[in-house]
C-alpha atoms as an extended CHARMM CRD file, in Angstrom:
* protein
*
       290  EXT
         1         1  UNK       CA            -92.7460000000       14.0320000000       66.0180000000  PROA      1               0.0000000000
         2         2  UNK       CA            -95.9390000000       15.3070000000       64.4090000000  PROA      2               0.0000000000
         3         3  UNK       CA            -95.5330000000       18.4290000000       62.2760000000  PROA      3               0.0000000000
         4         4  UNK       CA            -97.5580000000       21.5000000000       63.2010000000  PROA      4               0.0000000000
         5         5  UNK       CA            -98.6200000000       24.0110000000       60.5610000000  PROA      5               0.0000000000
         6         6  UNK       CA            -99.4360000000       27.6530000000       61.2880000000  PROA      6               0.0000000000
         7         7  UNK       CA           -102.7870000000       28.8660000000       59.9900000000  PROA      7               0.0000000000
         8         8  UNK       CA           -104.0780000000       32.4050000000       60.4600000000  PROA      8               0.0000000000
         9         9  UNK       CA           -107.6120000000       33.6580000000       60.0160000000  PROA      9               0.0000000000
        10        10  UNK       CA           -108.3850000000       36.2420000000       57.2880000000  PROA      10              0.0000000000
        11        11  UNK       CA           -108.7710000000       38.8440000000       60.0570000000  PROA      11              0.0000000000
        12        12  UNK       CA           -105.3420000000       38.0480000000       61.4850000000  PROA      12              0.0000000000
        13        13  UNK       CA           -103.8470000000       38.1500000000       57.9830000000  PROA      13              0.0000000000
        14        14  UNK       CA           -105.2640000000       41.6280000000       57.3740000000  PROA      14              0.0000000000
        15        15  UNK       CA           -104.1180000000       42.7710000000       60.7970000000  PROA      15              0.0000000000
        16        16  UNK       CA           -100.5330000000       41.7700000000       60.0460000000  PROA      16              0.0000000000
        17        17  UNK       CA           -100.5760000000       43.4890000000       56.6550000000  PROA      17              0.0000000000
        18        18  UNK       CA           -100.8260000000       46.7540000000       58.5830000000  PROA      18              0.0000000000
        19        19  UNK       CA            -97.3610000000       46.0000000000       59.9320000000  PROA      19              0.0000000000
        20        20  UNK       CA            -95.7840000000       44.2680000000       56.9530000000  PROA      20              0.0000000000
        21        21  UNK       CA            -96.4160000000       47.0340000000       54.4170000000  PROA      21              0.0000000000
        22        22  UNK       CA            -94.4550000000       49.7270000000       56.3260000000  PROA      22              0.0000000000
        23        23  UNK       CA            -91.9000000000       47.1710000000       57.5200000000  PROA      23              0.0000000000
        24        24  UNK       CA            -90.8300000000       46.0440000000       54.0460000000  PROA      24              0.0000000000
        25        25  UNK       CA            -90.6680000000       49.6560000000       52.8840000000  PROA      25              0.0000000000
        26        26  UNK       CA            -88.2660000000       50.3750000000       55.7460000000  PROA      26              0.0000000000
        27        27  UNK       CA            -86.0230000000       47.2980000000       55.4260000000  PROA      27              0.0000000000
        28        28  UNK       CA            -84.8940000000       45.2840000000       52.4200000000  PROA      28              0.0000000000
        29        29  UNK       CA            -86.8390000000       42.0980000000       52.9920000000  PROA      29              0.0000000000
        30        30  UNK       CA            -87.0550000000       38.8570000000       51.0200000000  PROA      30              0.0000000000
        31        31  UNK       CA            -89.6700000000       36.9890000000       53.0750000000  PROA      31              0.0000000000
        32        32  UNK       CA            -91.7370000000       37.3010000000       56.2340000000  PROA      32              0.0000000000
        33        33  UNK       CA            -93.0680000000       34.1080000000       57.7980000000  PROA      33              0.0000000000
        34        34  UNK       CA            -95.3450000000       33.6510000000       60.8040000000  PROA      34              0.0000000000
        35        35  UNK       CA            -94.1210000000       30.6600000000       62.8100000000  PROA      35              0.0000000000
        36        36  UNK       CA            -96.4880000000       31.0660000000       65.7450000000  PROA      36              0.0000000000
        37        37  UNK       CA            -99.5980000000       32.8550000000       66.9660000000  PROA      37              0.0000000000
        38        38  UNK       CA           -100.8660000000       33.0750000000       70.5300000000  PROA      38              0.0000000000
        39        39  UNK       CA           -104.4900000000       34.1530000000       70.8760000000  PROA      39              0.0000000000
        40        40  UNK       CA           -105.8520000000       34.6820000000       74.3910000000  PROA      40              0.0000000000
        41        41  UNK       CA           -109.5880000000       35.4100000000       74.4790000000  PROA      41              0.0000000000
        42        42  UNK       CA           -111.5190000000       36.3220000000       77.6200000000  PROA      42              0.0000000000
        43        43  UNK       CA           -115.3140000000       36.5990000000       77.6440000000  PROA      43              0.0000000000
        44        44  UNK       CA           -117.3280000000       38.0360000000       80.5490000000  PROA      44              0.0000000000
        45        45  UNK       CA           -121.0770000000       37.6700000000       81.0040000000  PROA      45              0.0000000000
        46        46  UNK       CA           -122.8290000000       39.3270000000       83.9450000000  PROA      46              0.0000000000
        47        47  UNK       CA           -126.2810000000       40.4510000000       85.0630000000  PROA      47              0.0000000000
        48        48  UNK       CA           -124.8660000000       43.8920000000       85.7740000000  PROA      48              0.0000000000
        49        49  UNK       CA           -122.8760000000       44.8450000000       82.6700000000  PROA      49              0.0000000000
        50        50  UNK       CA           -122.9600000000       44.3050000000       78.9470000000  PROA      50              0.0000000000
        51        51  UNK       CA           -121.1560000000       41.2150000000       77.6990000000  PROA      51              0.0000000000
        52        52  UNK       CA           -117.4430000000       41.8860000000       77.3600000000  PROA      52              0.0000000000
        53        53  UNK       CA           -115.0440000000       40.0180000000       75.1000000000  PROA      53              0.0000000000
        54        54  UNK       CA           -111.3170000000       40.7530000000       75.1650000000  PROA      54              0.0000000000
        55        55  UNK       CA           -108.8110000000       39.2360000000       72.7900000000  PROA      55              0.0000000000
        56        56  UNK       CA           -105.0360000000       39.5480000000       73.0190000000  PROA      56              0.0000000000
        57        57  UNK       CA           -102.9380000000       38.2270000000       70.1610000000  PROA      57              0.0000000000
        58        58  UNK       CA            -99.1850000000       37.7570000000       69.9270000000  PROA      58              0.0000000000
        59        59  UNK       CA            -97.5100000000       36.8850000000       66.6300000000  PROA      59              0.0000000000
        60        60  UNK       CA            -94.0830000000       35.3090000000       66.1690000000  PROA      60              0.0000000000
        61        61  UNK       CA            -92.4490000000       36.3210000000       62.9010000000  PROA      61              0.0000000000
        62        62  UNK       CA            -89.3200000000       35.3570000000       60.9960000000  PROA      62              0.0000000000
        63        63  UNK       CA            -88.0880000000       38.1690000000       58.7720000000  PROA      63              0.0000000000
        64        64  UNK       CA            -85.6380000000       37.0590000000       56.0810000000  PROA      64              0.0000000000
        65        65  UNK       CA            -83.4660000000       39.8700000000       54.7720000000  PROA      65              0.0000000000
        66        66  UNK       CA            -81.2880000000       40.1940000000       51.6960000000  PROA      66              0.0000000000
        67        67  UNK       CA            -78.1720000000       41.0870000000       53.6800000000  PROA      67              0.0000000000
        68        68  UNK       CA            -76.6320000000       38.8720000000       56.3490000000  PROA      68              0.0000000000
        69        69  UNK       CA            -76.0310000000       41.8280000000       58.6870000000  PROA      69              0.0000000000
        70        70  UNK       CA            -78.0750000000       41.3660000000       61.8670000000  PROA      70              0.0000000000
        71        71  UNK       CA            -80.6460000000       44.1330000000       62.3730000000  PROA      71              0.0000000000
        72        72  UNK       CA            -82.9760000000       42.2560000000       64.7240000000  PROA      72              0.0000000000
        73        73  UNK       CA            -82.9000000000       44.7060000000       67.6350000000  PROA      73              0.0000000000
        74        74  UNK       CA            -83.5050000000       47.6630000000       65.3340000000  PROA      74              0.0000000000
        75        75  UNK       CA            -86.4160000000       45.9030000000       63.6350000000  PROA      75              0.0000000000
        76        76  UNK       CA            -87.9710000000       44.8510000000       66.9580000000  PROA      76              0.0000000000
        77        77  UNK       CA            -87.7780000000       48.4400000000       68.2150000000  PROA      77              0.0000000000
        78        78  UNK       CA            -89.4060000000       49.6350000000       64.9820000000  PROA      78              0.0000000000
        79        79  UNK       CA            -92.2100000000       47.0970000000       65.3410000000  PROA      79              0.0000000000
        80        80  UNK       CA            -92.7930000000       48.0020000000       68.9890000000  PROA      80              0.0000000000
        81        81  UNK       CA            -93.1220000000       51.6930000000       68.1630000000  PROA      81              0.0000000000
        82        82  UNK       CA            -95.2210000000       51.3510000000       64.9790000000  PROA      82              0.0000000000
        83        83  UNK       CA            -97.6420000000       48.5170000000       65.7310000000  PROA      83              0.0000000000
        84        84  UNK       CA            -99.9080000000       48.3300000000       68.7680000000  PROA      84              0.0000000000
        85        85  UNK       CA           -102.7780000000       46.1440000000       67.5440000000  PROA      85              0.0000000000
        86        86  UNK       CA           -101.0830000000       42.9780000000       68.7990000000  PROA      86              0.0000000000
        87        87  UNK       CA            -97.8660000000       41.7920000000       70.3680000000  PROA      87              0.0000000000
        88        88  UNK       CA            -95.0450000000       40.9760000000       67.9640000000  PROA      88              0.0000000000
        89        89  UNK       CA            -91.8530000000       39.0270000000       68.5290000000  PROA      89              0.0000000000
        90        90  UNK       CA            -89.7290000000       39.1650000000       65.3990000000  PROA      90              0.0000000000
        91        91  UNK       CA            -86.5550000000       37.2470000000       64.5720000000  PROA      91              0.0000000000
        92        92  UNK       CA            -84.4110000000       38.5620000000       61.7200000000  PROA      92              0.0000000000
        93        93  UNK       CA            -81.8070000000       36.6380000000       59.7130000000  PROA      93              0.0000000000
        94        94  UNK       CA            -80.2800000000       36.8710000000       56.2470000000  PROA      94              0.0000000000
        95        95  UNK       CA            -81.4140000000       34.5080000000       53.4900000000  PROA      95              0.0000000000
        96        96  UNK       CA            -77.9350000000       33.0200000000       53.1110000000  PROA      96              0.0000000000
        97        97  UNK       CA            -77.7140000000       32.3450000000       56.8530000000  PROA      97              0.0000000000
        98        98  UNK       CA            -81.0530000000       30.5360000000       56.8430000000  PROA      98              0.0000000000
        99        99  UNK       CA            -80.4140000000       28.4030000000       53.7570000000  PROA      99              0.0000000000
       100       100  UNK       CA            -77.0430000000       27.3390000000       55.1630000000  PROA      100             0.0000000000
       101       101  UNK       CA            -78.6030000000       26.4950000000       58.5310000000  PROA      101             0.0000000000
       102       102  UNK       CA            -81.3550000000       24.4100000000       56.9150000000  PROA      102             0.0000000000
       103       103  UNK       CA            -78.8380000000       22.5140000000       54.7900000000  PROA      103             0.0000000000
       104       104  UNK       CA            -77.0090000000       21.6500000000       58.0240000000  PROA      104             0.0000000000
       105       105  UNK       CA            -80.1800000000       20.3170000000       59.6570000000  PROA      105             0.0000000000
       106       106  UNK       CA            -81.4750000000       23.2840000000       61.6700000000  PROA      106             0.0000000000
       107       107  UNK       CA            -84.7150000000       22.1420000000       63.3040000000  PROA      107             0.0000000000
       108       108  UNK       CA            -85.9030000000       25.6900000000       63.9850000000  PROA      108             0.0000000000
       109       109  UNK       CA            -85.4100000000       27.1600000000       60.5250000000  PROA      109             0.0000000000
       110       110  UNK       CA            -86.7010000000       23.9900000000       58.8720000000  PROA      110             0.0000000000
       111       111  UNK       CA            -89.9260000000       24.0710000000       60.8890000000  PROA      111             0.0000000000
       112       112  UNK       CA            -90.4240000000       27.8480000000       60.6180000000  PROA      112             0.0000000000
       113       113  UNK       CA            -89.8470000000       28.0500000000       56.8510000000  PROA      113             0.0000000000
       114       114  UNK       CA            -91.5280000000       24.7650000000       55.9220000000  PROA      114             0.0000000000
       115       115  UNK       CA            -94.5340000000       24.8100000000       58.2510000000  PROA      115             0.0000000000
       116       116  UNK       CA            -94.9660000000       28.5170000000       59.0030000000  PROA      116             0.0000000000
       117       117  UNK       CA            -97.3450000000       30.7870000000       57.1000000000  PROA      117             0.0000000000
       118       118  UNK       CA            -95.6540000000       32.9730000000       54.4920000000  PROA      118             0.0000000000
       119       119  UNK       CA            -96.9640000000       36.5260000000       54.7940000000  PROA      119             0.0000000000
       120       120  UNK       CA            -94.6920000000       38.3450000000       52.3530000000  PROA      120             0.0000000000
       121       121  UNK       CA            -92.3500000000       37.5680000000       49.4900000000  PROA      121             0.0000000000
       122       122  UNK       CA            -90.4190000000       40.1500000000       47.5030000000  PROA      122             0.0000000000
       123       123  UNK       CA            -90.3460000000       37.9270000000       44.4090000000  PROA      123             0.0000000000
       124       124  UNK       CA            -93.9830000000       36.8710000000       44.5830000000  PROA      124             0.0000000000
       125       125  UNK       CA            -92.8870000000       33.2350000000       44.9230000000  PROA      125             0.0000000000
       126       126  UNK       CA            -92.7600000000       30.8880000000       47.8570000000  PROA      126             0.0000000000
       127       127  UNK       CA            -89.4670000000       30.2260000000       49.5870000000  PROA      127             0.0000000000
       128       128  UNK       CA            -87.9990000000       27.3140000000       47.6360000000  PROA      128             0.0000000000
       129       129  UNK       CA            -85.6480000000       25.2270000000       49.7700000000  PROA      129             0.0000000000
       130       130  UNK       CA            -84.9210000000       21.5140000000       49.9410000000  PROA      130             0.0000000000
       131       131  UNK       CA            -85.7660000000       20.6280000000       53.5330000000  PROA      131             0.0000000000
       132       132  UNK       CA            -83.8850000000       17.7320000000       55.1220000000  PROA      132             0.0000000000
       133       133  UNK       CA            -85.5170000000       14.8310000000       56.9340000000  PROA      133             0.0000000000
       134       134  UNK       CA            -84.5440000000       15.4870000000       60.5370000000  PROA      134             0.0000000000
       135       135  UNK       CA            -83.2140000000       12.5510000000       62.5120000000  PROA      135             0.0000000000
       136       136  UNK       CA            -85.1120000000       12.1700000000       65.8410000000  PROA      136             0.0000000000
       137       137  UNK       CA            -82.0130000000       10.7290000000       67.5260000000  PROA      137             0.0000000000
       138       138  UNK       CA            -79.9640000000       13.7610000000       66.4900000000  PROA      138             0.0000000000
       139       139  UNK       CA            -82.7340000000       16.0790000000       67.6620000000  PROA      139             0.0000000000
       140       140  UNK       CA            -82.7470000000       14.3570000000       71.0610000000  PROA      140             0.0000000000
       141       141  UNK       CA            -78.9610000000       14.4510000000       71.4180000000  PROA      141             0.0000000000
       142       142  UNK       CA            -78.8070000000       18.1700000000       70.6160000000  PROA      142             0.0000000000
       143       143  UNK       CA            -81.6590000000       18.9820000000       72.9950000000  PROA      143             0.0000000000
       144       144  UNK       CA            -79.9960000000       17.0880000000       75.8530000000  PROA      144             0.0000000000
       145       145  UNK       CA            -76.6280000000       18.6880000000       75.1870000000  PROA      145             0.0000000000
       146       146  UNK       CA            -77.9440000000       22.2390000000       75.1650000000  PROA      146             0.0000000000
       147       147  UNK       CA            -80.2730000000       21.6730000000       78.1060000000  PROA      147             0.0000000000
       148       148  UNK       CA            -77.6100000000       20.3970000000       80.4760000000  PROA      148             0.0000000000
       149       149  UNK       CA            -75.1600000000       23.1110000000       79.4570000000  PROA      149             0.0000000000
       150       150  UNK       CA            -77.5850000000       26.0270000000       79.7790000000  PROA      150             0.0000000000
       151       151  UNK       CA            -79.4680000000       24.7040000000       82.7950000000  PROA      151             0.0000000000
       152       152  UNK       CA            -76.2230000000       24.2620000000       84.7440000000  PROA      152             0.0000000000
       153       153  UNK       CA            -75.2620000000       27.8090000000       83.8010000000  PROA      153             0.0000000000
       154       154  UNK       CA            -78.6130000000       29.0920000000       85.0750000000  PROA      154             0.0000000000
       155       155  UNK       CA            -78.2820000000       27.0710000000       88.2740000000  PROA      155             0.0000000000
       156       156  UNK       CA            -74.7730000000       28.3970000000       88.8610000000  PROA      156             0.0000000000
       157       157  UNK       CA            -75.8700000000       32.0110000000       88.4610000000  PROA      157             0.0000000000
       158       158  UNK       CA            -78.7980000000       31.3440000000       90.8140000000  PROA      158             0.0000000000
       159       159  UNK       CA            -76.4780000000       29.9640000000       93.4860000000  PROA      159             0.0000000000
       160       160  UNK       CA            -74.1340000000       32.9310000000       93.0220000000  PROA      160             0.0000000000
       161       161  UNK       CA            -77.1030000000       35.2790000000       93.4370000000  PROA      161             0.0000000000
       162       162  UNK       CA            -77.9890000000       33.5240000000       96.6960000000  PROA      162             0.0000000000
       163       163  UNK       CA            -74.4670000000       33.9890000000       98.0360000000  PROA      163             0.0000000000
       164       164  UNK       CA            -74.4850000000       37.6720000000       97.0610000000  PROA      164             0.0000000000
       165       165  UNK       CA            -77.8480000000       38.1010000000       98.7770000000  PROA      165             0.0000000000
       166       166  UNK       CA            -76.5790000000       36.5280000000      102.0120000000  PROA      166             0.0000000000
       167       167  UNK       CA            -73.6100000000       38.9270000000      102.0040000000  PROA      167             0.0000000000
       168       168  UNK       CA            -75.9470000000       41.8840000000      101.2380000000  PROA      168             0.0000000000
       169       169  UNK       CA            -74.4500000000       42.6160000000       97.8180000000  PROA      169             0.0000000000
       170       170  UNK       CA            -77.8810000000       43.3440000000       96.3860000000  PROA      170             0.0000000000
       171       171  UNK       CA            -76.7990000000       44.9720000000       93.1170000000  PROA      171             0.0000000000
       172       172  UNK       CA            -74.6580000000       41.9270000000       92.3910000000  PROA      172             0.0000000000
       173       173  UNK       CA            -77.5790000000       39.7110000000       93.3570000000  PROA      173             0.0000000000
       174       174  UNK       CA            -79.8540000000       41.2110000000       90.7210000000  PROA      174             0.0000000000
       175       175  UNK       CA            -77.1750000000       41.0460000000       88.0270000000  PROA      175             0.0000000000
       176       176  UNK       CA            -76.6670000000       37.3370000000       88.7590000000  PROA      176             0.0000000000
       177       177  UNK       CA            -80.4310000000       36.8130000000       88.6800000000  PROA      177             0.0000000000
       178       178  UNK       CA            -80.5460000000       38.4570000000       85.2520000000  PROA      178             0.0000000000
       179       179  UNK       CA            -77.9440000000       36.0040000000       84.0090000000  PROA      179             0.0000000000
       180       180  UNK       CA            -79.8580000000       33.0880000000       85.5310000000  PROA      180             0.0000000000
       181       181  UNK       CA            -83.0900000000       34.0900000000       83.7810000000  PROA      181             0.0000000000
       182       182  UNK       CA            -81.2680000000       34.5820000000       80.4790000000  PROA      182             0.0000000000
       183       183  UNK       CA            -79.6660000000       31.1360000000       80.6240000000  PROA      183             0.0000000000
       184       184  UNK       CA            -82.9040000000       29.4540000000       81.7340000000  PROA      184             0.0000000000
       185       185  UNK       CA            -84.8180000000       30.9930000000       78.8330000000  PROA      185             0.0000000000
       186       186  UNK       CA            -82.0820000000       30.0580000000       76.3770000000  PROA      186             0.0000000000
       187       187  UNK       CA            -82.2350000000       26.4740000000       77.6720000000  PROA      187             0.0000000000
       188       188  UNK       CA            -85.9930000000       26.2390000000       77.1110000000  PROA      188             0.0000000000
       189       189  UNK       CA            -85.8210000000       27.8910000000       73.6910000000  PROA      189             0.0000000000
       190       190  UNK       CA            -83.0600000000       25.4970000000       72.6360000000  PROA      190             0.0000000000
       191       191  UNK       CA            -84.9470000000       22.4050000000       73.8150000000  PROA      191             0.0000000000
       192       192  UNK       CA            -88.3770000000       23.3250000000       72.4720000000  PROA      192             0.0000000000
       193       193  UNK       CA            -87.5390000000       25.3630000000       69.3730000000  PROA      193             0.0000000000
       194       194  UNK       CA            -83.9120000000       24.4180000000       68.6550000000  PROA      194             0.0000000000
       195       195  UNK       CA            -83.2440000000       28.1240000000       68.1030000000  PROA      195             0.0000000000
       196       196  UNK       CA            -79.8810000000       29.5810000000       69.0220000000  PROA      196             0.0000000000
       197       197  UNK       CA            -80.8870000000       32.8410000000       70.6410000000  PROA      197             0.0000000000
       198       198  UNK       CA            -78.4130000000       35.6570000000       71.2120000000  PROA      198             0.0000000000
       199       199  UNK       CA            -81.0460000000       37.9100000000       72.7880000000  PROA      199             0.0000000000
       200       200  UNK       CA            -80.1370000000       39.5080000000       76.1400000000  PROA      200             0.0000000000
       201       201  UNK       CA            -83.4100000000       41.3660000000       76.6800000000  PROA      201             0.0000000000
       202       202  UNK       CA            -85.3510000000       39.3200000000       79.2330000000  PROA      202             0.0000000000
       203       203  UNK       CA            -88.7100000000       40.6430000000       78.0960000000  PROA      203             0.0000000000
       204       204  UNK       CA            -88.0720000000       39.4310000000       74.5460000000  PROA      204             0.0000000000
       205       205  UNK       CA            -86.7670000000       36.0740000000       75.7620000000  PROA      205             0.0000000000
       206       206  UNK       CA            -89.8600000000       35.5060000000       77.9000000000  PROA      206             0.0000000000
       207       207  UNK       CA            -92.0680000000       36.5510000000       74.9850000000  PROA      207             0.0000000000
       208       208  UNK       CA            -90.3340000000       34.0230000000       72.7450000000  PROA      208             0.0000000000
       209       209  UNK       CA            -91.0210000000       31.3380000000       75.3550000000  PROA      209             0.0000000000
       210       210  UNK       CA            -94.7460000000       31.9310000000       74.7450000000  PROA      210             0.0000000000
       211       211  UNK       CA            -94.2270000000       29.8730000000       71.5740000000  PROA      211             0.0000000000
       212       212  UNK       CA            -94.3250000000       26.7350000000       73.7000000000  PROA      212             0.0000000000
       213       213  UNK       CA            -95.5000000000       27.7380000000       77.2000000000  PROA      213             0.0000000000
       214       214  UNK       CA            -97.1420000000       30.6360000000       79.0250000000  PROA      214             0.0000000000
       215       215  UNK       CA            -95.6790000000       29.5220000000       82.3470000000  PROA      215             0.0000000000
       216       216  UNK       CA            -92.2310000000       31.2050000000       82.2330000000  PROA      216             0.0000000000
       217       217  UNK       CA            -93.6230000000       34.7030000000       81.6280000000  PROA      217             0.0000000000
       218       218  UNK       CA            -96.3890000000       34.1470000000       84.1940000000  PROA      218             0.0000000000
       219       219  UNK       CA            -93.7290000000       33.9300000000       86.9130000000  PROA      219             0.0000000000
       220       220  UNK       CA            -92.8980000000       37.5890000000       86.2310000000  PROA      220             0.0000000000
       221       221  UNK       CA            -96.3060000000       39.3400000000       86.2650000000  PROA      221             0.0000000000
       222       222  UNK       CA            -96.2640000000       42.8210000000       84.7540000000  PROA      222             0.0000000000
       223       223  UNK       CA            -99.8650000000       43.8870000000       85.3330000000  PROA      223             0.0000000000
       224       224  UNK       CA            -99.5770000000       46.3100000000       88.2590000000  PROA      224             0.0000000000
       225       225  UNK       CA            -97.2640000000       49.2860000000       88.6420000000  PROA      225             0.0000000000
       226       226  UNK       CA            -95.3650000000       47.4300000000       91.3600000000  PROA      226             0.0000000000
       227       227  UNK       CA            -95.0030000000       44.3460000000       89.1480000000  PROA      227             0.0000000000
       228       228  UNK       CA            -93.5800000000       46.4800000000       86.3600000000  PROA      228             0.0000000000
       229       229  UNK       CA            -91.1900000000       48.3100000000       88.6810000000  PROA      229             0.0000000000
       230       230  UNK       CA            -89.7940000000       45.0460000000       90.0110000000  PROA      230             0.0000000000
       231       231  UNK       CA            -89.3940000000       43.5410000000       86.5470000000  PROA      231             0.0000000000
       232       232  UNK       CA            -87.7110000000       46.7000000000       85.2410000000  PROA      232             0.0000000000
       233       233  UNK       CA            -85.2490000000       46.4480000000       88.1200000000  PROA      233             0.0000000000
       234       234  UNK       CA            -84.2930000000       42.9980000000       86.8710000000  PROA      234             0.0000000000
       235       235  UNK       CA            -84.4270000000       43.9420000000       83.1990000000  PROA      235             0.0000000000
       236       236  UNK       CA            -82.1150000000       46.9470000000       83.5590000000  PROA      236             0.0000000000
       237       237  UNK       CA            -79.6000000000       45.2200000000       85.8040000000  PROA      237             0.0000000000
       238       238  UNK       CA            -77.6770000000       43.9110000000       82.7840000000  PROA      238             0.0000000000
       239       239  UNK       CA            -76.1790000000       47.3710000000       82.2790000000  PROA      239             0.0000000000
       240       240  UNK       CA            -77.2980000000       49.5150000000       85.2190000000  PROA      240             0.0000000000
       241       241  UNK       CA            -75.9220000000       47.2560000000       87.9610000000  PROA      241             0.0000000000
       242       242  UNK       CA            -72.4700000000       47.5820000000       86.4240000000  PROA      242             0.0000000000
       243       243  UNK       CA            -72.3570000000       51.0940000000       85.0180000000  PROA      243             0.0000000000
       244       244  UNK       CA            -74.9830000000       53.2880000000       86.7120000000  PROA      244             0.0000000000
       245       245  UNK       CA            -73.9790000000       54.6760000000       90.0960000000  PROA      245             0.0000000000
       246       246  UNK       CA            -77.5920000000       55.5260000000       90.9670000000  PROA      246             0.0000000000
       247       247  UNK       CA            -78.7540000000       51.9210000000       90.5570000000  PROA      247             0.0000000000
       248       248  UNK       CA            -79.7190000000       50.6910000000       94.0220000000  PROA      248             0.0000000000
       249       249  UNK       CA            -81.5330000000       47.5480000000       95.1010000000  PROA      249             0.0000000000
       250       250  UNK       CA            -83.2110000000       46.9840000000       98.4630000000  PROA      250             0.0000000000
       251       251  UNK       CA            -83.1090000000       43.7550000000      100.4190000000  PROA      251             0.0000000000
       252       252  UNK       CA            -86.8580000000       43.3210000000       99.9460000000  PROA      252             0.0000000000
       253       253  UNK       CA            -86.6880000000       43.7070000000       96.1580000000  PROA      253             0.0000000000
       254       254  UNK       CA            -83.7230000000       41.3690000000       95.9010000000  PROA      254             0.0000000000
       255       255  UNK       CA            -85.5180000000       38.7730000000       98.0080000000  PROA      255             0.0000000000
       256       256  UNK       CA            -88.6880000000       38.9180000000       95.9100000000  PROA      256             0.0000000000
       257       257  UNK       CA            -86.7530000000       38.5730000000       92.6720000000  PROA      257             0.0000000000
       258       258  UNK       CA            -84.7390000000       35.6700000000       94.0890000000  PROA      258             0.0000000000
       259       259  UNK       CA            -88.0200000000       33.8710000000       94.7720000000  PROA      259             0.0000000000
       260       260  UNK       CA            -89.3060000000       34.5050000000       91.2410000000  PROA      260             0.0000000000
       261       261  UNK       CA            -86.0940000000       33.4370000000       89.5310000000  PROA      261             0.0000000000
       262       262  UNK       CA            -85.7510000000       30.3270000000       91.6800000000  PROA      262             0.0000000000
       263       263  UNK       CA            -89.2500000000       29.3390000000       90.5660000000  PROA      263             0.0000000000
       264       264  UNK       CA            -88.1870000000       29.8520000000       86.9330000000  PROA      264             0.0000000000
       265       265  UNK       CA            -85.1730000000       27.5790000000       87.3920000000  PROA      265             0.0000000000
       266       266  UNK       CA            -87.4300000000       24.8450000000       88.7860000000  PROA      266             0.0000000000
       267       267  UNK       CA            -89.9180000000       25.3290000000       85.9490000000  PROA      267             0.0000000000
       268       268  UNK       CA            -87.1280000000       25.1820000000       83.3720000000  PROA      268             0.0000000000
       269       269  UNK       CA            -86.0460000000       21.7980000000       84.6800000000  PROA      269             0.0000000000
       270       270  UNK       CA            -89.5990000000       20.4350000000       84.6060000000  PROA      270             0.0000000000
       271       271  UNK       CA            -90.5080000000       21.7150000000       81.1350000000  PROA      271             0.0000000000
       272       272  UNK       CA            -87.2300000000       20.6980000000       79.5360000000  PROA      272             0.0000000000
       273       273  UNK       CA            -87.1110000000       17.2190000000       81.0640000000  PROA      273             0.0000000000
       274       274  UNK       CA            -90.7050000000       16.5860000000       79.9740000000  PROA      274             0.0000000000
       275       275  UNK       CA            -89.8890000000       17.7490000000       76.4530000000  PROA      275             0.0000000000
       276       276  UNK       CA            -86.7150000000       15.6760000000       76.2840000000  PROA      276             0.0000000000
       277       277  UNK       CA            -88.7300000000       12.6430000000       77.3580000000  PROA      277             0.0000000000
       278       278  UNK       CA            -91.1460000000       13.3540000000       74.4910000000  PROA      278             0.0000000000
       279       279  UNK       CA            -88.2070000000       13.5080000000       72.0830000000  PROA      279             0.0000000000
       280       280  UNK       CA            -86.8910000000       10.2360000000       73.5010000000  PROA      280             0.0000000000
       281       281  UNK       CA            -90.2850000000        8.6250000000       72.9350000000  PROA      281             0.0000000000
       282       282  UNK       CA            -90.1740000000        9.8090000000       69.3150000000  PROA      282             0.0000000000
       283       283  UNK       CA            -86.8220000000        8.0670000000       68.8680000000  PROA      283             0.0000000000
       284       284  UNK       CA            -88.2380000000        4.8290000000       70.3010000000  PROA      284             0.0000000000
       285       285  UNK       CA            -91.2970000000        5.0470000000       68.0450000000  PROA      285             0.0000000000
       286       286  UNK       CA            -89.1090000000        5.4180000000       64.9520000000  PROA      286             0.0000000000
       287       287  UNK       CA            -86.9340000000        2.4730000000       65.9710000000  PROA      287             0.0000000000
       288       288  UNK       CA            -90.0470000000        0.2960000000       66.2990000000  PROA      288             0.0000000000
       289       289  UNK       CA            -91.0340000000        1.1320000000       62.7270000000  PROA      289             0.0000000000
       290       290  UNK       CA            -87.6800000000        0.0250000000       61.2940000000  PROA      290             0.0000000000
């Protein structure tokens, strides 16, 4: 399939330097690469107010550290608390982990390191790796394998949530819904990005999905106070439903979240099948060239 390169404007570059400078002073970093940028601009013109232009930007960064120890959650928390000019989703892996993954044909790390925009290098040099030629047939086979495994997991958790709801076990319902959302997001991320995510935070998973579609996150609106309350109920269920005695869920809340998650499961199937069909077309195109 056609390669896509990430290009940032000079303004976006300068904006990110405000994060990178303190970040690399806090953590021992070899490289920082931007592998995606989502820019949502809204302009309003009216006879009754001055022209208004709003721009929301979300960057997707790969931070390559010297050590192989995973510090991703710590780094994401640091970014969230020290940078408010734009949204940031950051993935953190050690240099050795990434080079090994690329040598074994990792589609995600190959694309991110080869086609992403390098924002920082400790050595002053570009990341020098021999990138493999990825086999479209292998890419398709892996995408299908991970989709069917993760989608079935998501579907199973959704059905379990429905049974819990019918029996009025609402805390259990929300916990099962959390698992369904997690597996659905992992399925989409695997199919579109070929990234093996071990993230449990639903907000971060949905943010990562923005790399290829705005639709998953749109199913869980977080604009109003009520939207945020409902999403937090789902977000916190991973621990609170099991360990916090005060965690209580009403029938109405459980029903609303069941509707949202069911819509996500349906969307996951549509997006992934469409993408797999695109990958299958790429395999056919290559075979015609031989």
